[in-house]
């Protein structure tokens, strides 16, 4: 193994991906697995199918039912992983998303957004999507003598709040802040080799946002056109373009990187529009 392979290798590392059954989570899981990690897919659906597909690619993988709102279930999964593999090296919190009921539209004004819908979006992205898994899996990870890496999924919304999605924007801004807080807390209180970072994807087509970006015929909506116009690279991101940064943040190559929120956005955040 040469120098570059060594510092980016995830061989003998154990990774748990919450929300691993989704489009972005499963792609990240595949990338970590191809870099050598043993990958556990945690989700409420598709977890077995994704794990089986990874096995077919030669990746050591398992699927576990995991509800990120159920702390007891998260603890059960964490204990099962540690009992079998002895440790948890990598946590990727990929659970999250938005819902139509928390999105303003001509039919639903900001003043009429249901509290229940806003609470659901904030709970999914902040509590289930970051805090609860970090509490449970993190308790094991801080015991690792060689350190560990947590990767949260923030969003471009955390840098530049977007129209129509106030709950999602607020939640992702909170995820970025929590990521920085936890990075400091773990390093000062528990283990200076524990790293906590976040990635902030720009615009990737997923099931959750497709209705905002494409119409029924698959053409760009006005919102989709505006996004492409304000993305210097002129396109949406592909899910596999999240893999490289996640391998970097999971590996020894980023051993002195913690408390960061890294955009993967085709230049959207850097572009003033002029």
Short mmCIF file of C-alpha atoms in Angstrom, two decimals:
data_model
loop_
_atom_site.label_atom_id
_atom_site.label_comp_id
_atom_site.label_asym_id
_atom_site.label_seq_id
_atom_site.Cartn_x
_atom_site.Cartn_y
_atom_site.Cartn_z
CA UNK A 1 0.00 0.00 0.00
CA UNK A 2 1.53 3.31 -1.06
CA UNK A 3 1.41 6.55 0.93
CA UNK A 4 -1.75 7.95 -0.64
CA UNK A 5 -3.59 4.65 -0.33
CA UNK A 6 -2.53 4.39 3.31
CA UNK A 7 -3.72 7.80 4.51
CA UNK A 8 -7.08 7.50 2.71
CA UNK A 9 -7.65 3.82 3.47
CA UNK A 10 -10.61 2.85 5.66
CA UNK A 11 -9.50 -0.75 5.96
CA UNK A 12 -10.42 -2.30 9.34
CA UNK A 13 -12.69 0.64 10.16
CA UNK A 14 -16.35 0.13 11.07
CA UNK A 15 -18.90 2.64 9.80
CA UNK A 16 -22.57 3.13 10.62
CA UNK A 17 -24.65 5.23 8.22
CA UNK A 18 -28.00 6.39 9.57
CA UNK A 19 -30.42 7.06 6.75
CA UNK A 20 -28.27 4.68 4.75
CA UNK A 21 -31.25 3.45 2.77
CA UNK A 22 -31.67 6.79 1.01
CA UNK A 23 -30.13 8.01 -2.24
CA UNK A 24 -27.29 10.03 -0.71
CA UNK A 25 -26.72 7.79 2.32
CA UNK A 26 -26.44 4.61 0.26
CA UNK A 27 -24.00 6.25 -2.15
CA UNK A 28 -21.79 7.43 0.72
CA UNK A 29 -21.99 3.95 2.25
CA UNK A 30 -20.80 2.38 -1.00
CA UNK A 31 -17.88 4.79 -1.20
CA UNK A 32 -16.77 4.09 2.37
CA UNK A 33 -17.08 0.37 1.72
CA UNK A 34 -15.00 0.51 -1.45
CA UNK A 35 -12.36 2.39 0.58
CA UNK A 36 -12.18 -0.64 2.89
CA UNK A 37 -14.67 0.02 5.68
CA UNK A 38 -17.16 -2.46 7.07
CA UNK A 39 -20.48 -0.69 6.55
CA UNK A 40 -23.69 -0.97 8.58
CA UNK A 41 -26.78 0.48 6.91
CA UNK A 42 -29.25 1.85 9.44
CA UNK A 43 -32.69 2.95 8.28
CA UNK A 44 -36.41 2.26 8.59
CA UNK A 45 -36.61 0.96 5.01
CA UNK A 46 -34.33 -0.34 2.23
CA UNK A 47 -31.60 -1.16 4.77
CA UNK A 48 -31.46 -4.84 3.84
CA UNK A 49 -31.60 -4.21 0.10
CA UNK A 50 -28.80 -1.62 0.24
CA UNK A 51 -26.65 -3.90 2.42
CA UNK A 52 -27.19 -6.82 0.01
CA UNK A 53 -26.22 -4.64 -2.96
CA UNK A 54 -23.04 -3.61 -1.17
CA UNK A 55 -22.22 -7.26 -0.47
CA UNK A 56 -22.62 -7.97 -4.17
CA UNK A 57 -19.95 -5.32 -4.76
CA UNK A 58 -17.56 -7.14 -2.43
CA UNK A 59 -18.17 -4.86 0.56
CA UNK A 60 -18.61 -6.26 4.05
CA UNK A 61 -22.00 -4.87 4.98
CA UNK A 62 -25.01 -5.43 7.20
CA UNK A 63 -28.43 -3.82 7.36
CA UNK A 64 -30.19 -2.88 10.57
CA UNK A 65 -33.62 -1.45 11.23
CA UNK A 66 -32.93 1.91 12.85
CA UNK A 67 -35.45 4.61 13.71
CA UNK A 68 -33.49 7.79 14.45
CA UNK A 69 -36.35 9.04 16.65
CA UNK A 70 -36.11 5.98 18.90
CA UNK A 71 -33.13 6.36 21.21
CA UNK A 72 -33.64 2.89 22.64
CA UNK A 73 -33.48 1.35 19.17
CA UNK A 74 -30.34 3.34 18.34
CA UNK A 75 -28.75 2.01 21.55
CA UNK A 76 -29.74 -1.52 20.59
CA UNK A 77 -28.08 -1.19 17.18
CA UNK A 78 -24.96 0.44 18.66
CA UNK A 79 -24.53 -2.37 21.17
CA UNK A 80 -25.01 -4.98 18.45
CA UNK A 81 -22.29 -3.37 16.31
CA UNK A 82 -19.82 -3.12 19.17
CA UNK A 83 -20.53 -6.67 20.35
CA UNK A 84 -19.81 -8.01 16.86
CA UNK A 85 -17.04 -5.72 15.59
CA UNK A 86 -15.58 -4.38 18.84
CA UNK A 87 -15.82 -0.69 17.94
CA UNK A 88 -17.41 2.06 15.86
CA UNK A 89 -14.96 4.23 13.91
CA UNK A 90 -17.21 6.25 11.62
CA UNK A 91 -20.70 7.67 12.01
CA UNK A 92 -22.39 9.31 9.03
CA UNK A 93 -25.71 10.93 9.89
CA UNK A 94 -27.52 10.88 6.55
CA UNK A 95 -31.10 10.82 7.83
CA UNK A 96 -33.01 13.97 6.97
CA UNK A 97 -35.23 15.70 4.45
CA UNK A 98 -38.12 18.09 3.96
CA UNK A 99 -41.86 17.61 3.49
CA UNK A 100 -44.39 19.44 1.33
CA UNK A 101 -46.52 20.39 4.34
CA UNK A 102 -43.64 22.50 5.72
CA UNK A 103 -43.05 24.27 2.41
CA UNK A 104 -44.68 27.56 1.44
CA UNK A 105 -46.60 27.68 -1.83
CA UNK A 106 -49.45 29.62 -3.49
CA UNK A 107 -51.80 27.25 -1.66
CA UNK A 108 -49.98 27.34 1.71
CA UNK A 109 -48.66 30.61 3.11
CA UNK A 110 -46.02 30.96 5.79
CA UNK A 111 -48.75 32.04 8.21
CA UNK A 112 -50.58 28.76 7.70
CA UNK A 113 -47.69 26.30 7.91
CA UNK A 114 -48.78 23.69 10.48
CA UNK A 115 -46.67 23.57 13.63
CA UNK A 116 -46.75 19.77 13.43
CA UNK A 117 -45.11 19.84 9.99
CA UNK A 118 -42.40 22.29 11.05
CA UNK A 119 -41.73 20.23 14.18
CA UNK A 120 -41.42 17.07 12.09
CA UNK A 121 -38.86 18.62 9.73
CA UNK A 122 -36.77 20.12 12.54
CA UNK A 123 -36.92 16.92 14.57
CA UNK A 124 -35.90 14.75 11.61
CA UNK A 125 -32.93 16.88 10.56
CA UNK A 126 -31.63 18.04 13.94
CA UNK A 127 -32.62 15.55 16.62
CA UNK A 128 -32.92 12.34 14.61
CA UNK A 129 -30.52 13.49 11.93
CA UNK A 130 -27.70 14.50 14.25
CA UNK A 131 -28.10 14.82 18.02
CA UNK A 132 -29.56 11.45 19.05
CA UNK A 133 -27.20 9.27 16.97
CA UNK A 134 -24.22 11.35 18.17
CA UNK A 135 -25.32 10.80 21.78
CA UNK A 136 -25.62 7.04 21.40
CA UNK A 137 -22.90 6.06 18.93
CA UNK A 138 -20.63 8.83 20.18
CA UNK A 139 -20.60 7.29 23.66
CA UNK A 140 -18.79 4.30 22.21
CA UNK A 141 -16.66 6.28 19.77
CA UNK A 142 -15.02 8.49 22.40
CA UNK A 143 -13.50 5.33 23.89
CA UNK A 144 -11.46 4.63 20.74
CA UNK A 145 -7.76 5.13 21.44
CA UNK A 146 -7.09 5.76 17.76
CA UNK A 147 -9.93 8.24 17.43
CA UNK A 148 -13.08 8.27 15.33
CA UNK A 149 -14.95 10.46 12.88
CA UNK A 150 -18.51 11.77 12.87
CA UNK A 151 -19.91 13.31 9.69
CA UNK A 152 -23.18 15.22 9.86
CA UNK A 153 -25.13 16.32 6.80
CA UNK A 154 -25.80 20.04 6.81
CA UNK A 155 -26.98 21.90 3.71
CA UNK A 156 -26.48 24.93 1.54
CA UNK A 157 -29.52 26.25 3.44
CA UNK A 158 -27.29 26.67 6.47
CA UNK A 159 -25.17 29.23 4.57
CA UNK A 160 -27.89 30.87 2.50
CA UNK A 161 -31.50 30.34 3.62
CA UNK A 162 -33.61 29.46 0.62
CA UNK A 163 -37.14 30.55 -0.11
CA UNK A 164 -40.15 28.38 0.78
CA UNK A 165 -38.48 25.97 3.27
CA UNK A 166 -38.16 27.76 6.63
CA UNK A 167 -38.18 24.66 8.83
CA UNK A 168 -35.55 22.82 6.80
CA UNK A 169 -33.32 25.91 6.59
CA UNK A 170 -33.53 26.48 10.35
CA UNK A 171 -32.84 22.83 11.10
CA UNK A 172 -29.77 22.61 8.86
CA UNK A 173 -28.35 25.85 10.31
CA UNK A 174 -28.73 24.19 13.71
CA UNK A 175 -26.95 21.06 12.45
CA UNK A 176 -23.94 23.18 11.42
CA UNK A 177 -23.85 24.89 14.79
CA UNK A 178 -24.24 21.59 16.65
CA UNK A 179 -21.42 20.06 14.59
CA UNK A 180 -19.02 22.79 15.70
CA UNK A 181 -20.23 22.58 19.29
CA UNK A 182 -19.80 18.80 19.45
CA UNK A 183 -16.35 18.94 17.85
CA UNK A 184 -15.15 21.20 20.64
CA UNK A 185 -17.01 19.33 23.38
CA UNK A 186 -15.66 15.89 22.47
CA UNK A 187 -12.09 17.15 22.01
CA UNK A 188 -12.02 19.04 25.31
CA UNK A 189 -14.02 16.65 27.46
CA UNK A 190 -13.42 13.14 26.13
CA UNK A 191 -10.91 12.40 23.40
CA UNK A 192 -8.78 14.76 21.33
CA UNK A 193 -8.74 12.27 18.46
CA UNK A 194 -12.50 12.37 17.95
CA UNK A 195 -13.36 14.52 14.95
CA UNK A 196 -16.78 15.96 14.16
CA UNK A 197 -17.41 17.63 10.81
CA UNK A 198 -20.27 18.24 8.42
CA UNK A 199 -20.71 18.39 4.70
CA UNK A 200 -23.11 20.89 3.16
CA UNK A 201 -24.42 19.57 -0.15
CA UNK A 202 -25.66 22.08 -2.67
CA UNK A 203 -28.37 20.86 -5.01
CA UNK A 204 -28.72 17.15 -5.61
CA UNK A 205 -31.91 15.59 -6.95
CA UNK A 206 -33.53 13.39 -4.31
CA UNK A 207 -37.03 12.10 -3.67
CA UNK A 208 -37.52 14.82 -1.05
CA UNK A 209 -36.76 17.80 -3.30
CA UNK A 210 -37.68 16.54 -6.77
CA UNK A 211 -41.13 18.18 -6.62
CA UNK A 212 -39.43 21.56 -6.10
CA UNK A 213 -36.89 21.26 -8.90
CA UNK A 214 -38.66 19.35 -11.68
CA UNK A 215 -42.21 19.47 -12.99
CA UNK A 216 -44.41 16.49 -13.86
CA UNK A 217 -42.72 16.23 -17.29
CA UNK A 218 -39.21 16.23 -15.83
CA UNK A 219 -38.43 19.77 -16.93
CA UNK A 220 -36.83 22.33 -14.63
CA UNK A 221 -39.21 24.39 -12.57
CA UNK A 222 -38.56 28.12 -12.20
CA UNK A 223 -36.85 27.31 -8.90
CA UNK A 224 -34.71 24.67 -10.62
CA UNK A 225 -33.73 27.13 -13.35
CA UNK A 226 -32.74 29.74 -10.77
CA UNK A 227 -30.54 27.23 -8.95
CA UNK A 228 -28.73 26.19 -12.13
CA UNK A 229 -28.23 29.85 -13.08
CA UNK A 230 -26.64 30.53 -9.70
CA UNK A 231 -24.43 27.43 -9.75
CA UNK A 232 -21.21 28.30 -11.61
CA UNK A 233 -20.73 24.69 -12.66
CA UNK A 234 -24.18 24.82 -14.29
CA UNK A 235 -25.73 21.57 -13.06
CA UNK A 236 -27.08 19.63 -10.11
CA UNK A 237 -24.67 17.44 -8.19
CA UNK A 238 -24.45 13.69 -8.64
CA UNK A 239 -24.79 11.61 -5.48
CA UNK A 240 -21.40 9.94 -6.03
CA UNK A 241 -19.74 13.37 -5.81
CA UNK A 242 -20.21 13.25 -2.04
CA UNK A 243 -18.02 10.17 -1.71
CA UNK A 244 -14.56 11.73 -1.93
CA UNK A 245 -15.10 14.26 0.85
CA UNK A 246 -16.63 11.59 3.11
CA UNK A 247 -13.65 9.28 2.58
CA UNK A 248 -11.34 12.19 3.37
CA UNK A 249 -13.21 13.10 6.57
CA UNK A 250 -13.37 9.45 7.65
CA UNK A 251 -9.70 8.71 7.04
CA UNK A 252 -6.36 9.59 8.60
CA UNK A 253 -5.92 12.15 5.82
CA UNK A 254 -8.12 14.52 7.87
CA UNK A 255 -6.59 13.77 11.27
CA UNK A 256 -6.34 17.50 12.16
CA UNK A 257 -9.71 18.53 10.73
CA UNK A 258 -12.62 19.03 13.12
CA UNK A 259 -15.46 21.49 13.53
CA UNK A 260 -15.74 22.25 9.81
CA UNK A 261 -18.77 22.52 7.52
CA UNK A 262 -17.65 21.88 3.95
CA UNK A 263 -19.80 22.91 0.95
CA UNK A 264 -20.13 20.53 -2.00
CA UNK A 265 -22.13 22.80 -4.22
CA UNK A 266 -20.58 23.49 -7.62
CA UNK A 267 -19.66 26.98 -6.45
CA UNK A 268 -23.18 28.09 -5.43
CA UNK A 269 -22.11 29.49 -2.07
CA UNK A 270 -19.18 31.40 -3.58
CA UNK A 271 -21.18 33.04 -6.36
CA UNK A 272 -22.64 36.51 -5.78
CA UNK A 273 -24.65 36.38 -8.97
CA UNK A 274 -22.46 38.99 -10.67
#
